[in-house]
XYZ file of C-alpha atoms in Angstrom:
729
model
C 9.614 0.386 4.835
C 7.422 4.075 4.468
C 8.200 7.672 3.580
C 10.818 9.295 6.123
C 11.462 12.489 3.689
C 7.522 14.311 5.320
C 7.379 16.658 8.143
C 5.246 16.851 11.092
C 1.172 17.012 9.689
C -1.362 18.547 12.374
C -4.199 15.750 12.266
C -7.780 15.693 11.545
C -9.340 15.648 14.713
C -8.232 15.601 17.926
C -9.649 13.113 20.795
C -11.220 14.367 23.962
C -8.784 14.856 26.849
C -8.870 12.463 29.796
C -9.975 14.115 32.908
C -7.679 15.012 35.072
C -10.237 12.213 37.838
C -8.503 8.500 37.003
C -10.254 5.981 36.184
C -10.614 2.432 37.311
C -7.631 0.915 35.057
C -9.720 -1.973 35.025
C -12.687 -0.958 34.092
C -10.745 0.502 30.610
C -8.438 -2.162 30.345
C -11.960 -4.511 29.447
C -13.650 -1.804 27.750
C -10.028 -0.883 24.902
C -10.510 -4.648 24.558
C -13.767 -5.068 23.560
C -13.217 -1.604 20.766
C -9.769 -3.667 19.322
C -7.513 -1.662 21.339
C -4.508 -3.810 23.161
C -3.778 -2.981 26.311
C 0.066 -4.180 26.856
C 2.294 -4.639 23.884
C 5.170 -6.957 23.433
C 9.024 -4.209 23.367
C 11.434 -4.871 21.282
C 13.664 -5.991 23.727
C 11.136 -8.715 24.368
C 9.415 -7.842 27.953
C 5.842 -6.110 27.657
C 4.814 -2.944 28.155
C 1.707 -1.898 29.832
C -0.368 1.701 27.499
C -0.690 3.945 29.617
C -4.671 5.336 30.633
C -4.408 8.826 29.255
C -3.590 6.528 25.660
C -5.462 4.613 26.332
C -8.027 6.880 25.848
C -7.423 9.179 23.355
C -7.689 6.079 21.066
C -10.940 5.189 22.163
C -11.760 8.719 21.763
C -10.392 7.878 18.649
C -12.726 5.208 17.737
C -15.986 7.064 19.047
C -15.812 5.998 22.078
C -15.724 8.533 25.668
C -14.026 6.327 28.204
C -13.056 9.644 30.338
C -14.225 8.521 33.918
C -15.769 5.812 34.774
C -20.067 7.034 34.090
C -18.880 6.626 30.694
C -16.629 3.490 31.004
C -19.056 1.885 32.849
C -22.002 3.276 29.773
C -19.808 2.514 26.700
C -19.473 -1.764 28.271
C -23.163 -1.691 28.028
C -23.425 0.211 24.879
C -20.625 -2.817 23.779
C -23.022 -5.573 24.746
C -25.833 -4.130 23.454
C -24.894 -2.335 20.219
C -25.197 -6.063 18.009
C -29.054 -6.227 18.859
C -29.040 -2.315 17.947
C -29.075 -3.362 14.403
C -31.383 -6.573 12.439
C -28.121 -7.302 10.613
C -24.475 -6.536 10.472
C -22.504 -3.550 8.979
C -21.338 -5.911 6.903
C -20.556 -10.128 6.285
C -17.647 -10.978 5.046
C -17.222 -15.389 4.667
C -15.061 -17.697 2.329
C -16.733 -20.244 0.003
C -16.833 -24.368 1.189
C -16.818 -22.847 4.785
C -20.586 -22.927 6.189
C -21.155 -19.584 6.902
C -24.038 -17.658 10.251
C -25.875 -14.483 10.215
C -27.457 -13.391 13.344
C -30.339 -10.997 12.546
C -32.570 -9.347 15.209
C -35.371 -8.413 15.299
C -38.565 -8.125 17.907
C -38.639 -10.715 20.111
C -41.786 -14.029 18.414
C -42.170 -11.524 14.759
C -41.743 -13.385 12.102
C -38.093 -12.731 10.548
C -36.567 -14.266 7.128
C -33.525 -13.349 5.039
C -32.315 -14.011 1.513
C -29.554 -13.205 -0.408
C -29.575 -11.175 -3.575
C -26.455 -12.283 -5.854
C -24.347 -9.783 -6.968
C -25.319 -11.227 -11.073
C -28.801 -11.259 -9.239
C -30.494 -14.262 -8.529
C -32.907 -14.302 -4.770
C -31.290 -17.061 -2.789
C -33.123 -17.671 0.369
C -31.477 -18.041 3.248
C -32.167 -21.526 5.996
C -33.081 -20.773 9.144
C -30.668 -22.749 12.159
C -32.399 -24.369 14.866
C -30.653 -22.881 17.563
C -32.035 -20.436 20.227
C -30.744 -17.556 21.904
C -31.805 -15.695 24.959
C -33.211 -12.508 23.436
C -32.138 -9.285 25.057
C -33.951 -6.094 26.373
C -33.039 -2.933 23.586
C -34.335 0.146 24.931
C -37.468 -1.096 27.401
C -37.861 -2.932 24.044
C -37.442 -6.405 24.103
C -35.175 -8.522 21.051
C -34.686 -12.090 19.511
C -31.764 -13.266 17.140
C -32.395 -15.549 14.803
C -30.151 -17.604 13.128
C -29.692 -18.265 9.750
C -27.104 -19.882 7.188
C -25.565 -18.301 3.954
C -26.559 -21.012 1.245
C -23.410 -22.743 0.053
C -24.452 -21.584 -3.738
C -24.450 -17.934 -3.331
C -20.543 -18.601 -4.642
C -17.693 -15.505 -4.497
C -18.315 -11.911 -4.963
C -20.561 -9.256 -3.663
C -24.022 -10.332 -2.420
C -26.572 -8.655 -0.987
C -28.499 -9.715 2.406
C -31.519 -8.614 2.565
C -33.899 -8.976 5.607
C -37.414 -8.449 6.519
C -40.205 -8.884 9.627
C -43.534 -7.078 9.947
C -42.518 -4.106 7.038
C -39.523 -3.538 8.107
C -36.947 -4.505 5.441
C -32.504 -3.923 6.077
C -29.725 -4.795 3.190
C -26.061 -5.369 4.388
C -22.898 -6.481 2.561
C -21.974 -10.098 2.004
C -18.695 -10.764 0.923
C -17.987 -14.498 -0.782
C -14.280 -14.643 -0.622
C -12.162 -17.761 -1.125
C -10.737 -19.927 1.372
C -7.647 -18.959 -0.561
C -5.869 -17.573 -3.242
C -4.764 -19.919 -6.276
C -3.050 -17.245 -8.658
C 0.891 -18.279 -6.767
C 0.031 -22.064 -7.232
C 1.682 -22.482 -10.641
C 4.357 -20.391 -9.175
C 5.045 -23.392 -6.968
C 5.670 -25.400 -10.764
C 7.907 -23.330 -11.659
C 9.551 -20.634 -9.830
C 10.014 -17.505 -11.278
C 11.755 -13.579 -11.081
C 11.810 -10.818 -11.596
C 13.298 -7.065 -11.432
C 12.459 -4.428 -8.566
C 13.055 -0.852 -8.697
C 11.728 2.282 -8.256
C 10.256 4.090 -11.482
C 10.495 7.803 -11.086
C 14.178 6.296 -11.064
C 14.656 4.479 -13.856
C 14.984 7.414 -16.713
C 15.281 6.063 -21.199
C 16.268 9.424 -22.852
C 12.678 10.424 -23.722
C 11.847 10.269 -20.085
C 10.567 13.522 -19.399
C 13.648 13.985 -16.177
C 11.430 10.923 -14.581
C 10.857 7.500 -15.177
C 7.315 6.889 -16.899
C 4.575 4.716 -17.685
C 6.575 4.228 -20.961
C 9.483 3.648 -19.740
C 7.784 0.631 -17.741
C 6.713 -0.591 -20.463
C 10.545 -0.235 -21.933
C 12.324 -1.650 -18.354
C 9.622 -4.842 -18.565
C 10.078 -5.609 -22.771
C 13.262 -6.136 -21.791
C 13.529 -8.821 -18.293
C 11.451 -10.649 -20.324
C 12.921 -10.953 -23.075
C 15.946 -11.953 -20.500
C 13.423 -14.561 -18.479
C 12.255 -12.037 -16.048
C 8.806 -12.700 -14.799
C 7.721 -9.440 -13.109
C 8.678 -5.781 -12.398
C 8.133 -4.508 -9.140
C 7.998 -1.042 -9.238
C 7.531 2.103 -6.113
C 3.326 2.455 -5.279
C 2.053 4.735 -8.147
C -0.081 6.543 -6.047
C -0.851 9.915 -7.062
C -0.151 12.153 -5.414
C -0.677 16.909 -5.237
C -2.535 17.550 -8.440
C 0.373 20.737 -8.366
C 3.552 20.939 -7.438
C 5.498 20.924 -5.367
C 4.681 17.258 -5.026
C 5.318 14.909 -1.826
C 8.871 12.858 -2.512
C 7.990 9.696 -0.882
C 5.670 6.860 -2.824
C 4.715 6.020 0.531
C 2.804 9.289 1.831
C 0.896 9.498 -1.392
C -2.506 11.766 -1.621
C -4.899 8.729 -2.336
C -4.221 5.124 -2.741
C -6.495 4.726 -5.316
C -5.991 6.646 -8.580
C -2.262 6.822 -9.954
C -0.107 10.071 -10.563
C -0.059 11.652 -13.447
C 3.548 12.787 -13.378
C 4.537 8.195 -14.465
C 2.040 9.724 -18.083
C 4.228 10.231 -21.275
C 3.582 13.432 -22.991
C 4.101 11.877 -26.351
C 2.327 8.849 -26.089
C -1.527 10.402 -26.457
C -3.144 10.022 -29.213
C -4.604 13.259 -29.846
C -1.410 15.311 -29.341
C -0.876 13.979 -33.151
C -3.898 16.804 -34.143
C -2.555 19.231 -31.797
C -2.149 22.833 -34.598
C 1.515 22.905 -34.936
C 2.436 25.993 -32.431
C 1.147 24.707 -29.615
C 3.007 21.363 -30.563
C 6.196 23.566 -30.822
C 5.157 25.182 -27.610
C 5.067 20.968 -26.464
C 9.039 20.464 -27.706
C 10.020 22.868 -26.358
C 8.955 21.706 -22.679
C 9.913 18.228 -23.766
C 13.587 19.612 -24.548
C 14.140 21.383 -21.299
C 12.450 18.380 -19.129
C 15.545 16.171 -21.092
C 17.500 17.727 -19.877
C 17.325 16.742 -16.360
C 18.067 13.246 -17.142
C 21.308 14.633 -17.296
C 21.076 15.179 -13.362
C 22.282 12.492 -11.695
C 22.441 13.718 -8.164
C 18.568 14.185 -7.079
C 15.229 13.558 -9.554
C 13.060 17.761 -9.494
C 9.471 16.470 -9.626
C 8.254 19.548 -9.463
C 9.643 20.973 -12.100
C 9.521 17.651 -14.203
C 5.736 17.889 -13.346
C 5.185 21.169 -13.736
C 6.104 21.087 -16.994
C 3.872 17.481 -18.153
C 1.489 19.759 -16.216
C 1.930 22.343 -19.183
C 1.546 20.263 -21.810
C -1.266 18.207 -20.719
C -3.560 21.500 -20.615
C -2.760 21.343 -24.054
C -2.880 17.928 -25.651
C -6.127 17.653 -23.521
C -7.935 21.009 -25.183
C -7.434 18.405 -27.835
C -11.405 16.998 -29.466
C -11.273 13.480 -29.107
C -12.624 10.911 -31.147
C -16.126 10.003 -31.313
C -14.459 5.929 -30.431
C -12.143 8.018 -27.685
C -14.847 9.975 -26.088
C -17.208 6.639 -25.476
C -13.762 5.001 -23.665
C -13.347 8.232 -22.212
C -16.907 8.475 -20.200
C -16.895 4.369 -20.424
C -14.154 4.935 -17.768
C -15.769 7.762 -16.010
C -19.075 5.597 -15.650
C -17.365 2.470 -14.450
C -14.804 4.058 -11.528
C -17.706 5.933 -10.229
C -18.482 8.374 -8.002
C -14.263 8.216 -6.258
C -13.598 9.546 -9.340
C -15.076 12.170 -9.022
C -14.868 12.893 -5.590
C -10.726 12.910 -5.952
C -10.810 15.584 -9.690
C -13.150 17.220 -7.848
C -10.692 17.568 -4.229
C -7.617 18.016 -7.781
C -9.579 20.523 -9.219
C -10.065 22.087 -5.561
C -6.407 22.046 -4.282
C -4.839 23.711 -7.394
C -6.107 26.985 -5.984
C -6.589 25.937 -1.800
C -2.918 24.546 0.243
C -2.675 21.562 2.108
C -2.606 23.354 5.011
C -5.652 26.072 4.457
C -8.566 25.796 7.730
C -10.760 25.122 4.651
C -10.049 21.354 4.560
C -11.294 21.079 7.823
C -13.812 23.236 7.972
C -17.289 21.037 8.359
C -18.614 23.626 5.886
C -16.875 22.963 3.830
C -17.289 18.662 4.510
C -17.386 16.519 1.166
C -21.321 16.988 -0.401
C -22.104 20.756 1.236
C -23.716 23.522 -0.443
C -20.142 24.799 -0.331
C -18.462 21.623 -2.554
C -21.443 20.956 -4.272
C -21.747 23.966 -5.722
C -17.372 23.966 -6.010
C -18.262 20.634 -8.056
C -20.701 23.479 -10.374
C -17.849 25.819 -11.151
C -15.346 23.735 -11.187
C -17.012 21.090 -12.867
C -13.472 21.673 -16.677
C -11.320 21.667 -14.345
C -12.494 18.664 -12.754
C -12.787 16.783 -16.330
C -9.949 17.322 -16.825
C -8.387 15.604 -13.627
C -10.857 12.752 -14.715
C -9.449 12.744 -18.524
C -6.000 12.394 -16.951
C -6.730 9.018 -14.626
C -7.751 7.932 -17.813
C -4.223 8.112 -19.251
C -3.287 6.584 -16.659
C -5.576 3.925 -16.916
C -4.223 3.261 -20.263
C -0.688 4.080 -19.975
C -1.034 1.396 -17.695
C -2.062 -1.170 -19.617
C -0.318 -0.945 -22.139
C 2.630 -1.771 -20.613
C 0.786 -4.767 -18.834
C 0.437 -5.576 -22.812
C 3.782 -5.124 -22.947
C 5.105 -6.844 -19.989
C 2.793 -10.184 -21.876
C 4.225 -9.705 -24.691
C 7.791 -10.460 -24.003
C 6.918 -13.620 -22.107
C 6.161 -12.536 -17.899
C 3.860 -14.646 -16.160
C 2.776 -12.041 -13.916
C 3.977 -8.735 -15.737
C 3.388 -5.622 -13.204
C 3.280 -5.541 -9.547
C 2.334 -2.941 -7.772
C 2.882 -1.533 -4.191
C 0.422 -0.620 -1.847
C 1.026 1.967 0.473
C -0.324 1.616 4.523
C -1.862 5.243 4.062
C -1.802 8.292 3.180
C -0.541 12.110 4.600
C -2.628 13.344 6.803
C -3.416 16.057 4.824
C -4.675 14.163 1.506
C -7.647 13.286 -1.143
C -8.469 10.530 0.499
C -8.618 12.105 3.934
C -10.821 14.885 3.244
C -13.060 12.085 0.807
C -12.818 9.095 2.902
C -13.296 10.891 6.195
C -16.235 9.935 7.250
C -14.453 6.161 6.803
C -11.159 7.089 7.829
C -10.261 7.694 12.802
C -9.373 11.167 12.662
C -7.233 12.579 15.655
C -4.771 9.992 15.222
C -2.347 8.339 12.699
C 0.002 4.951 12.292
C 3.371 4.319 13.029
C 5.007 1.645 15.538
C 6.553 1.456 18.581
C 9.783 1.723 19.064
C 12.654 -0.646 17.937
C 16.081 -1.490 17.631
C 16.718 1.211 15.091
C 13.894 3.338 15.974
C 14.002 4.211 19.640
C 11.419 6.234 20.564
C 8.711 4.747 17.760
C 7.946 6.323 14.317
C 4.630 8.435 13.254
C 3.759 7.720 9.727
C 1.119 10.641 10.281
C -1.015 8.967 8.321
C -4.775 8.218 9.224
C -6.231 4.416 9.682
C -9.605 3.004 8.499
C -11.781 3.462 11.110
C -12.526 -0.939 11.054
C -16.015 -0.103 12.231
C -17.138 2.469 10.332
C -15.528 0.506 6.669
C -17.373 -2.724 8.089
C -20.548 -0.327 7.489
C -19.704 1.226 4.485
C -19.397 -2.342 3.040
C -16.291 -2.429 2.796
C -16.135 -0.427 -0.513
C -14.015 2.082 -0.280
C -10.876 -0.872 0.246
C -12.430 -3.372 -2.470
C -12.288 0.069 -5.063
C -8.944 0.595 -4.277
C -7.890 -2.833 -4.304
C -9.714 -3.241 -7.822
C -8.010 -0.454 -9.260
C -5.046 -0.974 -8.338
C -5.063 -4.747 -9.969
C -6.966 -3.415 -13.593
C -3.574 -3.844 -15.089
C -1.045 -5.330 -13.392
C -0.598 -9.401 -12.497
C 0.448 -9.149 -8.592
C 0.914 -6.675 -5.840
C 3.420 -5.837 -2.948
C 0.647 -4.662 0.076
C 3.991 -2.780 2.068
C 3.002 -3.822 5.721
C 0.167 -6.209 5.799
C 0.728 -6.562 8.965
C -1.081 -3.759 9.688
C -4.311 -5.695 8.307
C -4.214 -7.077 12.091
C -3.219 -4.750 14.012
C -2.183 -0.927 13.700
C -0.086 1.009 16.118
C -1.704 4.465 16.547
C -0.188 7.286 17.676
C -3.177 10.282 19.863
C -1.763 13.398 17.979
C 0.040 15.206 20.407
C 1.763 12.079 21.864
C 5.481 10.610 20.155
C 5.385 8.528 18.220
C 6.141 5.595 20.791
C 3.242 7.187 23.056
C 0.335 4.726 21.475
C -1.327 2.198 20.936
C -2.127 -1.603 18.947
C -5.761 -1.366 17.809
C -6.818 -4.597 15.884
C -8.415 -5.253 12.522
C -10.735 -7.908 11.520
C -8.007 -9.940 9.970
C -10.426 -12.380 8.139
C -12.461 -10.231 6.147
C -9.993 -7.530 5.078
C -7.594 -10.760 4.295
C -10.442 -11.642 2.242
C -11.759 -9.375 0.038
C -7.899 -8.516 -0.833
C -8.050 -12.308 -2.354
C -10.619 -12.120 -3.850
C -9.995 -8.663 -5.576
C -6.749 -10.718 -6.787
C -8.124 -14.053 -7.990
C -10.708 -12.170 -9.885
C -7.796 -10.211 -11.705
C -5.756 -13.014 -11.989
C -2.930 -11.946 -9.511
C -0.277 -12.918 -7.279
C -0.755 -11.172 -3.478
C 3.169 -10.746 -1.664
C 2.584 -9.224 1.570
C 5.772 -7.397 3.666
C 5.959 -9.556 6.743
C 9.275 -8.110 8.166
C 9.271 -6.525 11.573
C 7.623 -7.196 15.040
C 4.520 -9.236 14.279
C 2.718 -12.715 15.920
C 3.852 -16.282 14.645
C 0.767 -16.713 13.654
C 0.688 -14.184 10.998
C 2.786 -15.793 8.630
C 0.778 -18.963 8.958
C -2.099 -17.091 8.274
C -1.160 -15.246 5.430
C 0.263 -18.620 4.042
C -2.365 -21.333 4.233
C -4.469 -17.849 2.435
C -1.807 -17.985 -0.608
C -0.849 -15.002 0.682
C 2.874 -14.846 -0.451
C 5.828 -13.584 2.840
C 8.529 -11.666 2.068
C 12.104 -12.993 2.895
C 15.163 -10.791 2.800
C 18.517 -11.750 2.785
C 20.867 -9.921 5.469
C 17.733 -10.297 7.790
C 17.082 -14.275 7.660
C 19.338 -16.091 9.759
C 20.049 -18.954 11.875
C 21.331 -17.857 15.507
C 24.291 -16.024 14.488
C 24.744 -17.438 11.307
C 23.107 -15.732 7.880
C 19.757 -18.744 7.301
C 20.717 -22.094 4.941
C 19.058 -21.131 1.479
C 16.786 -24.769 1.806
C 15.674 -23.951 5.207
C 13.798 -20.481 3.657
C 9.770 -20.273 3.092
C 8.160 -21.895 -0.207
C 5.999 -19.199 0.071
C 7.977 -16.111 -0.412
C 9.594 -13.255 -2.090
C 13.184 -13.668 -1.192
C 15.732 -11.699 -2.371
C 19.080 -9.358 -1.904
C 17.875 -6.249 -0.298
C 14.723 -3.999 0.504
C 14.595 -0.609 -0.366
C 15.135 1.002 2.826
C 18.929 -0.842 2.733
C 21.625 -0.103 0.916
C 22.493 -1.441 -2.778
C 24.420 -4.642 -3.262
C 26.927 -3.046 -3.605
C 27.098 -0.236 -1.374
C 25.846 -3.208 1.797
C 29.172 -4.164 0.837
C 31.221 -1.220 1.531
C 29.227 -0.019 5.117
C 28.692 2.646 2.763
C 25.101 2.728 4.688
C 28.058 3.086 8.115
C 29.426 6.115 7.182
C 26.038 7.673 5.759
C 24.397 6.965 9.121
C 27.220 8.256 10.881
C 27.560 11.378 9.118
C 23.500 11.523 10.477
C 23.587 11.432 14.014
C 21.348 8.276 13.505
C 23.546 5.948 14.749
C 23.570 4.780 18.566
C 27.449 3.634 18.752
C 30.696 4.588 17.699
C 30.216 4.650 14.027
C 33.745 2.149 14.873
C 32.292 -0.269 16.902
C 28.958 -0.407 14.133
C 31.652 -0.897 11.406
C 33.414 -4.008 12.982
C 30.010 -5.661 13.626
C 28.761 -5.035 9.971
C 32.563 -6.293 8.714
C 31.543 -9.742 10.990
C 28.383 -9.938 9.708
C 29.281 -9.727 5.635
C 31.964 -12.364 6.934
C 29.756 -14.725 7.496
C 27.861 -14.357 4.839
C 30.232 -14.676 2.222
C 31.887 -17.917 4.423
C 28.645 -19.636 3.264
C 29.023 -18.676 -0.547
C 32.813 -19.810 -0.106
C 30.874 -23.168 1.364
C 28.780 -23.634 -1.331
C 30.752 -23.141 -3.639
C 29.919 -19.822 -5.101
C 32.533 -18.258 -4.497
C 37.222 -19.122 -4.901
C 38.350 -20.444 -1.211
C 41.194 -18.600 -1.071
C 39.528 -15.454 -2.324
C 36.730 -12.670 -1.755
C 36.049 -11.967 -5.399
C 35.563 -8.717 -6.784
C 32.043 -6.387 -6.508
C 30.620 -7.688 -9.400
C 31.475 -11.373 -8.589
C 29.716 -11.172 -4.876
C 26.775 -9.574 -5.866
C 26.351 -12.696 -8.223
C 26.749 -15.301 -6.353
C 24.258 -13.837 -3.306
C 22.140 -14.368 -6.324
C 22.783 -17.362 -6.345
C 23.233 -18.143 -3.029
C 18.963 -17.109 -3.091
C 18.376 -19.257 -6.022
C 18.836 -21.677 -4.308
C 16.209 -21.335 -1.468
C 12.983 -23.199 -2.753
C 11.166 -19.644 -2.551
C 7.892 -19.620 -5.721
C 9.621 -15.805 -6.650
C 13.614 -14.198 -6.489
C 13.858 -11.126 -6.785
C 16.399 -8.871 -8.376
C 16.832 -4.797 -7.479
C 17.823 -3.410 -10.557
C 20.102 -1.131 -8.632
C 21.955 -4.202 -7.674
C 21.513 -4.723 -11.706
C 23.539 -1.235 -12.624
C 25.897 -1.186 -9.815
C 24.705 1.269 -7.946
C 25.553 1.845 -4.834
C 22.852 4.805 -3.025
C 20.150 4.650 -1.249
C 16.403 4.969 -1.657
C 15.193 6.115 1.096
C 17.214 6.756 4.871
C 15.175 5.108 7.502
C 15.178 8.479 10.237
C 15.467 10.950 7.994
C 14.144 14.125 6.323
C 14.417 14.886 2.849
C 16.531 17.870 4.289
C 18.666 15.554 5.602
C 18.675 12.576 2.823
C 17.363 12.927 -0.606
C 14.532 9.962 0.014
C 12.613 8.914 -3.042
C 15.219 11.542 -4.838
C 18.067 9.356 -5.596
C 18.287 7.934 -9.867
C 19.715 5.468 -11.518
C 23.330 5.798 -11.727
C 26.568 3.487 -11.755
C 29.035 2.076 -9.362
C 30.806 5.348 -10.914
C 28.091 8.105 -10.233
C 27.389 8.050 -13.381
C 23.765 7.946 -15.379
C 22.261 5.084 -15.730
C 19.314 5.072 -18.918
C 16.482 2.217 -20.355
C 18.742 2.889 -23.324
C 21.376 1.614 -22.611
C 20.698 -1.614 -21.039
C 20.627 -3.881 -23.570
C 24.221 -3.472 -24.109
C 25.002 -3.015 -20.391
C 27.531 -5.810 -19.698
C 26.657 -6.042 -15.766
C 22.881 -5.777 -16.200
C 22.720 -8.792 -18.809
C 25.777 -10.440 -16.389
C 23.604 -10.571 -12.794
C 19.761 -11.261 -15.250
C 21.374 -14.403 -17.188
C 22.917 -15.971 -13.837
C 20.187 -15.619 -12.230
C 18.038 -16.839 -14.868
C 20.798 -19.394 -14.825
C 20.527 -20.329 -11.705
C 16.585 -20.738 -10.875
C 15.947 -23.142 -14.273
C 18.809 -25.139 -13.637
């Protein structure tokens, strides 16, 4: 699920250290609860575990709450009570359409006050005041009263502005009206769908520059669509570093809003045709060298491929654009706004300054500082270059989605949203004001990672994100959904709570921090509704049971993996699977099915020292699990009663079994369709131990599989035909 190739990275700040004097534990727990910090968590052993007081103090400090003495705790508790009364309006208000909702307004007691809504389409609606009396509070020597207003029922979906006025004082806040239920998946209940899931970088063609690209995505979508598929789900396409070397994990990006130019197809850029012959010859030379990388079946070489593409892109950038193309570029930049400007600025600076340079944490070099604004002027052309790259990404993604729809896909391209960004990333610098410092997100200990996990990614700061009107969150989603038919949200449980690990703590020494899931899920539903996109939540792992019910009620699909679905010690009968789910045989953190059936992962994990018990014991347990699944396949008539079948027959049978579930979407991993055995990501390892996220697509013999050969690939065609036949039968 998460990146496992990155190394330990320094955090961007350090919470206040606890004092040597013990604090009152009961007071500390009250304060933690008041700020959404969990004081206990349920371990993988099923038992509750207390969070250490020192950890609570550090997590609270990351939220801006000092708690290392009893006096500070008492002061913070009092402030948590008064904080809403200090504001005329809440930081932001997110309500569901069709649900009566109220807005509290705080003004000097006895003062006249009115509340209006300025809708996103320019209408002005007056909010009606409720006849509800709330006891006034004294705040800093002033008696403050609370008036309660109804949100006008005809406000409509969208992003609006609340405006409160009282005796010359005016306050504004963001009002978001979201769908009570996302309706985009409803047609799938009438006619189920299936699609391919793949890691785009691994899917190459003869025209690739060593790494799969947006043109390859369009080709794959056309191939799959012609065989009945409704979507292609790809790994996160988020931007990484602007220059090599780049982080290989797509789940540890530089930004989640913008895209990785590594995936650009240079030959698809119209301006290439107008490049002078000598420069075209240079690009042909770069292309020829890069295409040699397609022959390497052992490990992708992103850095060499990206360096070649950047050199070619620099040349194409110098071509003067036609008036219409220039207007299209300017329109794109205008619509993307300051977010694109700041990202491009980071890219321009990052070309010359390493990620671990003190520059990035120097307050004098913060975004908006005189130093950075000076750099913005000096680097204007480089900023323009990086804005141009994002425009090209947008164009080529649009082409891929068009190709998918033209091939008959109902959804088309489905993107993947990573949990967060690297601590030394663009978002960590440009969105610093809405991220928590001194902590990173991860997961508590579980049966697979008994020391816990630290993903080295800064979390949203819940309060500051709300104070920003959720704009960074909205802009991220809107950009990803711009040319897509769906979005898979990795670890969607993070919209409810995230495990925060303070800097210097071990991964298991953290605490859960709650988020306003009604707001985050509501905004996700709103942006998906507007884009006509389906939302798939990766809801695997440790979670509270009500979460899945909540997501289903909001129209968010869940995720079911064949090997993880069980009924006691037996595989779960397909009829018992969830309706509102994307179900698949495997996931990218498991070996492809061919490798899983052969137990390759046991051999790999044993060789890497990742097993908690002897390899033979692990293998016996794995074989027992496989036999139970094979028995189910035989009972369903999907395998002969007296024969285990060939590898291909067993993989096909597993997918036919999956087609017997009611799940509205089924997933077929491209690696399963070609017989690949190697896992894309081995959790618990670094890139020095295993080439995580660097495995090119190959068949069961280890030979490279290029897109050009898929049309006539018997194994590919057979599995896809079996799925199409089973789901339509």
